[in-house]
Amino acid sequence: MASQAYHDRDGVIWMDGEFVDWREAKVHVLTHGLHYASAVFEGERAYGGQIFESRRHSERLHHSAQELGFEIPFTVDEIEAAKVEALAKSGLDSAYVRAIAWRGSEMMGVSAQNNTIHLAIAVWHWGDYFADKMKGIAMTHAQWRRPDPKTAPCKAKAAGLYMICTLSKHAAEREGYADALMLDWRGHVAEATGANIFFMRDGALHTPTPDCFLNGITRQTAIKLAKARQIEIVERTILPEELSTFSECFITGTAAEITPVRQIGEVDYKPGDVTEALVTDYSDLVNGKIMMPA
């Protein structure tokens, strides 16, 4: 059975400083953010009534807006308070939190210097991004590549940067895969369509240097957890021909959390002890059973 459409749900959404009925949280069809992708967003998860790394997400939202040349008319503290209230009004302890800021509809065209900047925050239930994730997901190779930083604001969590991610994930799903591995413009391993990626070899975790894609908050958390277990972290250029030399693989992201990978194209991996330990550590961390490592 299809899930309930996102525009047709009970509840409220925080918009520009006040709560509105979920079904009435609308924007005009000539909104600049819709036509020209002048929008930035954050995806966050709440566990046990607490939004994990909430402030870092709010700070990144502000940074992303600055990268796109606009300023969000709410401070980080105001966004933090709004998220807490939105989560409370949702009645959910564990939830997904989406904050999004965008240019409005005063001007229509490439230039929109005088458009109002809007901010909305919605909260809903969202379980595991991948079903039976400890089995490990199967990935294929994406046709599209992450762009050169000279061609796009790659350090922003900007809506427009996800167009090629949607294209890549749709293509992967049509072929029976859960996700796709994206290379960067140089042909180096970059990330999945919405998550960072790690590989295990000879006791060390290898991960691409985030020089043209987001250094994800979950990615940084996974690195801290691995270091706390005395696991060596190697951030470097990873070439596609190296994929068969690794024994384990996993992806990280707010939605994916830490998800094992069992296959990338023709290469197979076995979710092993390191991956399993980090999945457990991450679950313990976000649920307040352990403290964030230094």
Coordinates of C-alpha atoms in Angstrom, one line a residue:
M1 CA 0.0 0.0 0.0
A2 CA 1.3 3.4 -0.9
S3 CA 2.4 5.7 1.9
Q4 CA 0.3 8.7 2.8
A5 CA 1.0 11.7 0.5
Y6 CA 3.1 14.4 2.2
H7 CA 0.6 17.2 1.3
D8 CA -2.3 15.4 2.8
R9 CA -1.5 14.7 6.5
D10 CA -2.8 15.7 9.9
G11 CA -0.7 18.0 12.0
V12 CA 1.0 21.4 11.8
I13 CA 4.1 22.9 10.1
W14 CA 6.1 25.8 11.3
M15 CA 6.3 28.5 8.6
D16 CA 7.9 31.9 8.9
G17 CA 7.4 32.1 12.7
E18 CA 4.0 30.5 13.2
F19 CA 2.3 27.1 13.0
V20 CA -0.1 26.5 10.2
D21 CA -2.3 23.5 9.4
W22 CA -0.3 20.8 7.6
R23 CA -2.6 20.9 4.5
E24 CA -2.4 24.7 4.3
A25 CA 1.4 24.9 4.3
K26 CA 1.6 26.1 0.7
V27 CA 3.8 28.3 -1.5
H28 CA 2.8 30.0 -4.8
V29 CA 3.6 28.2 -8.1
L30 CA 5.8 31.1 -9.1
T31 CA 8.1 30.7 -6.1
H32 CA 11.7 31.3 -7.1
G33 CA 12.9 28.3 -5.1
L34 CA 10.7 26.0 -7.3
H35 CA 11.9 27.4 -10.6
Y36 CA 15.5 28.1 -9.9
A37 CA 16.4 25.8 -7.0
S38 CA 17.2 28.8 -4.7
A39 CA 16.5 26.7 -1.6
V40 CA 18.6 25.0 1.1
F41 CA 17.5 22.4 3.6
E42 CA 18.5 20.1 6.4
G43 CA 17.4 16.5 7.2
E44 CA 17.6 15.6 10.9
R45 CA 16.5 12.8 13.1
A46 CA 15.0 12.9 16.6
Y47 CA 15.6 10.0 19.0
G48 CA 13.7 9.8 22.3
G49 CA 12.5 13.4 21.9
Q50 CA 16.0 14.8 21.2
I51 CA 17.1 16.0 17.8
F52 CA 20.6 14.6 17.1
E53 CA 23.2 17.2 16.5
S54 CA 20.4 19.8 16.1
R55 CA 22.5 22.9 16.5
R56 CA 25.1 21.8 14.0
H57 CA 22.3 21.3 11.5
S58 CA 20.9 24.7 12.1
E59 CA 24.3 26.3 11.7
R60 CA 24.8 24.4 8.5
L61 CA 21.5 25.6 7.2
H62 CA 22.7 29.2 7.7
H63 CA 26.0 28.5 6.0
S64 CA 24.2 26.9 3.0
A65 CA 22.0 30.0 2.6
Q66 CA 25.1 32.2 2.7
E67 CA 26.6 30.0 0.0
L68 CA 23.5 30.7 -2.1
G69 CA 23.7 34.4 -1.5
F70 CA 20.8 34.9 0.9
E71 CA 20.3 35.3 4.6
I72 CA 17.7 33.4 6.6
P73 CA 15.7 35.9 8.7
F74 CA 15.8 33.7 11.8
T75 CA 18.8 33.2 14.0
V76 CA 20.2 29.8 14.8
D77 CA 18.7 30.1 18.3
E78 CA 15.3 30.9 16.9
I79 CA 15.5 27.9 14.5
E80 CA 16.5 25.7 17.4
A81 CA 13.5 26.8 19.4
A82 CA 11.2 26.3 16.5
K83 CA 12.4 22.8 15.9
V84 CA 11.9 21.9 19.5
E85 CA 8.3 23.2 19.4
A86 CA 7.6 21.5 16.1
L87 CA 8.8 18.2 17.4
A88 CA 6.7 18.6 20.6
K89 CA 3.5 19.5 18.6
S90 CA 4.1 16.4 16.4
G91 CA 3.6 14.1 19.4
L92 CA 6.6 12.0 18.2
D93 CA 9.6 10.9 20.2
S94 CA 11.4 9.5 17.2
A95 CA 11.0 11.5 14.0
Y96 CA 12.5 13.1 10.9
V97 CA 12.9 16.8 11.0
R98 CA 13.1 18.8 7.8
A99 CA 14.0 22.5 7.8
I100 CA 14.0 24.3 4.4
A101 CA 14.7 27.9 3.4
W102 CA 13.9 29.4 0.0
R103 CA 13.5 32.5 -2.1
G104 CA 9.9 33.6 -2.5
S105 CA 7.8 34.9 -5.4
E106 CA 8.2 38.7 -5.6
M107 CA 10.5 38.4 -8.6
M108 CA 10.5 35.7 -11.4
G109 CA 13.7 35.4 -13.3
V110 CA 17.3 34.4 -12.8
S111 CA 17.8 37.5 -10.7
A112 CA 15.7 37.7 -7.5
Q113 CA 17.5 40.1 -5.3
N114 CA 14.4 41.4 -3.5
N115 CA 12.5 38.2 -2.9
T116 CA 11.5 37.4 0.6
I117 CA 13.4 34.5 2.3
H118 CA 11.1 32.0 3.8
L119 CA 11.7 29.2 6.4
A120 CA 9.6 26.1 7.2
I121 CA 10.1 23.2 9.6
A122 CA 8.1 19.9 9.3
V123 CA 8.3 16.8 11.5
W124 CA 7.1 13.4 10.6
H125 CA 7.6 9.7 11.3
W126 CA 10.3 8.0 9.2
G127 CA 11.7 4.6 10.0
D128 CA 14.8 3.0 8.5
Y129 CA 15.7 4.5 5.2
F130 CA 16.6 1.0 3.9
A131 CA 14.6 -2.1 4.9
D132 CA 16.5 -4.9 6.6
K133 CA 19.6 -2.7 6.5
M134 CA 21.9 -5.1 8.4
K135 CA 21.6 -7.4 5.4
G136 CA 23.5 -4.7 3.5
I137 CA 22.2 -2.8 0.5
A138 CA 23.0 -3.4 -3.2
M139 CA 24.3 -0.5 -5.1
T140 CA 25.1 0.2 -8.8
H141 CA 27.2 2.8 -10.5
A142 CA 25.6 6.2 -11.3
Q143 CA 25.8 7.8 -14.7
W144 CA 26.0 11.3 -13.2
R145 CA 29.0 12.7 -11.4
R146 CA 29.5 15.2 -8.6
P147 CA 30.4 18.5 -10.2
D148 CA 33.6 20.5 -10.0
P149 CA 33.5 22.9 -7.0
K150 CA 34.1 25.7 -9.6
T151 CA 30.7 24.9 -11.1
A152 CA 28.4 24.6 -8.1
P153 CA 28.3 25.5 -4.4
C154 CA 29.2 22.0 -3.3
K155 CA 29.6 23.0 0.4
A156 CA 25.9 23.9 0.6
K157 CA 23.1 21.5 1.3
A158 CA 21.3 23.0 -1.6
A159 CA 18.2 21.7 -3.4
G160 CA 19.6 22.0 -6.9
L161 CA 22.6 19.7 -6.1
Y162 CA 20.2 16.8 -5.6
M163 CA 18.8 16.8 -9.1
I164 CA 21.5 14.3 -10.3
C165 CA 21.1 12.3 -7.1
T166 CA 17.4 11.8 -7.8
L167 CA 18.2 10.8 -11.4
S168 CA 20.9 8.4 -10.2
K169 CA 18.7 6.8 -7.5
H170 CA 15.7 6.4 -9.8
A171 CA 17.9 4.7 -12.4
A172 CA 19.4 2.4 -9.7
E173 CA 15.9 1.4 -8.4
R174 CA 14.7 0.6 -12.0
E175 CA 17.6 -1.9 -12.1
G176 CA 16.7 -3.4 -8.8
Y177 CA 19.3 -1.7 -6.7
A178 CA 18.8 0.4 -3.5
D179 CA 21.2 3.2 -4.4
A180 CA 24.1 4.2 -6.7
L181 CA 27.7 5.1 -6.2
M182 CA 28.6 8.5 -7.6
L183 CA 32.0 9.5 -8.9
D184 CA 33.3 13.1 -8.9
W185 CA 34.1 15.0 -12.0
R186 CA 37.6 13.6 -12.0
G187 CA 36.4 10.0 -11.9
H188 CA 37.2 9.5 -8.2
V189 CA 34.8 7.7 -5.8
A190 CA 32.7 10.4 -4.1
E191 CA 29.5 9.3 -2.3
A192 CA 26.1 7.6 -2.7
T193 CA 23.1 9.6 -3.8
G194 CA 22.4 10.9 -0.3
A195 CA 25.1 9.5 1.9
N196 CA 28.8 9.4 2.4
I197 CA 30.7 6.2 2.0
F198 CA 33.4 4.2 3.8
F199 CA 35.5 1.1 2.9
M200 CA 37.4 -1.3 5.2
R201 CA 40.8 -2.8 4.3
D202 CA 43.5 -4.3 6.5
G203 CA 42.1 -2.9 9.7
A204 CA 41.7 0.7 8.4
L205 CA 38.6 2.6 7.2
H206 CA 39.1 4.4 3.9
T207 CA 36.8 7.3 2.9
P208 CA 36.9 9.8 0.1
T209 CA 38.2 13.3 0.9
P210 CA 35.1 15.6 0.9
D211 CA 36.4 18.3 -1.4
C212 CA 33.5 18.4 -3.8
F213 CA 30.6 17.1 -1.7
L214 CA 29.3 17.5 1.9
N215 CA 31.3 16.4 4.8
G216 CA 28.2 15.0 6.4
I217 CA 27.5 15.3 10.1
T218 CA 26.8 11.6 10.3
R219 CA 30.1 11.0 8.4
Q220 CA 32.0 13.0 11.0
T221 CA 30.2 11.1 13.8
A222 CA 31.2 7.8 12.3
I223 CA 34.8 8.9 12.1
K224 CA 34.7 9.8 15.8
L225 CA 33.1 6.5 16.7
A226 CA 35.8 4.6 14.7
K227 CA 38.6 6.5 16.3
A228 CA 37.2 5.7 19.7
R229 CA 37.6 2.0 18.8
Q230 CA 41.2 2.7 17.7
I231 CA 40.3 2.1 14.1
E232 CA 42.6 4.0 11.7
I233 CA 40.8 6.5 9.4
V234 CA 42.3 7.2 5.9
E235 CA 40.8 10.1 4.1
R236 CA 42.1 10.1 0.5
T237 CA 41.4 9.8 -3.2
I238 CA 39.8 6.4 -3.9
L239 CA 39.8 5.1 -7.5
P240 CA 36.9 3.0 -8.9
E241 CA 39.4 0.2 -9.7
E242 CA 40.1 -0.2 -5.9
L243 CA 36.6 -1.2 -5.0
S244 CA 37.4 -4.9 -5.2
T245 CA 40.3 -4.5 -2.8
F246 CA 38.1 -3.7 0.2
S247 CA 36.4 -6.2 2.5
E248 CA 33.6 -4.1 4.1
C249 CA 31.6 -1.1 3.0
F250 CA 29.0 1.2 4.6
I251 CA 27.3 4.5 3.9
T252 CA 26.4 7.2 6.4
G253 CA 23.8 9.9 6.5
T254 CA 21.0 11.3 8.6
A255 CA 18.4 9.2 6.8
A256 CA 20.6 6.2 6.2
E257 CA 22.3 6.4 9.6
I258 CA 25.0 3.8 9.2
T259 CA 24.0 1.2 6.6
P260 CA 26.1 -1.7 5.4
V261 CA 26.7 -2.3 1.7
R262 CA 26.8 -5.8 0.3
Q263 CA 27.4 -5.0 -3.3
I264 CA 28.5 -2.2 -5.7
G265 CA 28.1 -3.3 -9.2
E266 CA 30.0 -6.6 -9.7
V267 CA 31.9 -6.2 -6.4
D268 CA 30.6 -8.0 -3.3
Y269 CA 31.2 -7.1 0.4
K270 CA 30.4 -8.8 3.6
P271 CA 29.0 -6.6 6.4
G272 CA 31.6 -7.5 9.0
D273 CA 32.6 -6.9 12.6
V274 CA 33.7 -3.3 12.1
T275 CA 30.5 -2.3 10.3
E276 CA 28.4 -4.1 12.8
A277 CA 30.2 -2.4 15.8
L278 CA 29.8 1.0 14.3
V279 CA 26.1 0.5 13.6
T280 CA 25.7 -0.5 17.2
D281 CA 27.8 2.4 18.5
Y282 CA 25.8 4.9 16.4
S283 CA 22.5 3.5 17.7
D284 CA 23.8 3.7 21.3
L285 CA 25.0 7.3 20.7
V286 CA 21.8 8.7 19.2
N287 CA 19.7 7.0 21.9
G288 CA 21.8 8.4 24.7
K289 CA 23.4 5.2 25.8
I290 CA 26.9 6.4 25.2
M291 CA 28.5 9.9 25.0
M292 CA 29.9 11.5 21.8
P293 CA 33.6 10.7 21.6
A294 CA 36.0 13.6 21.6

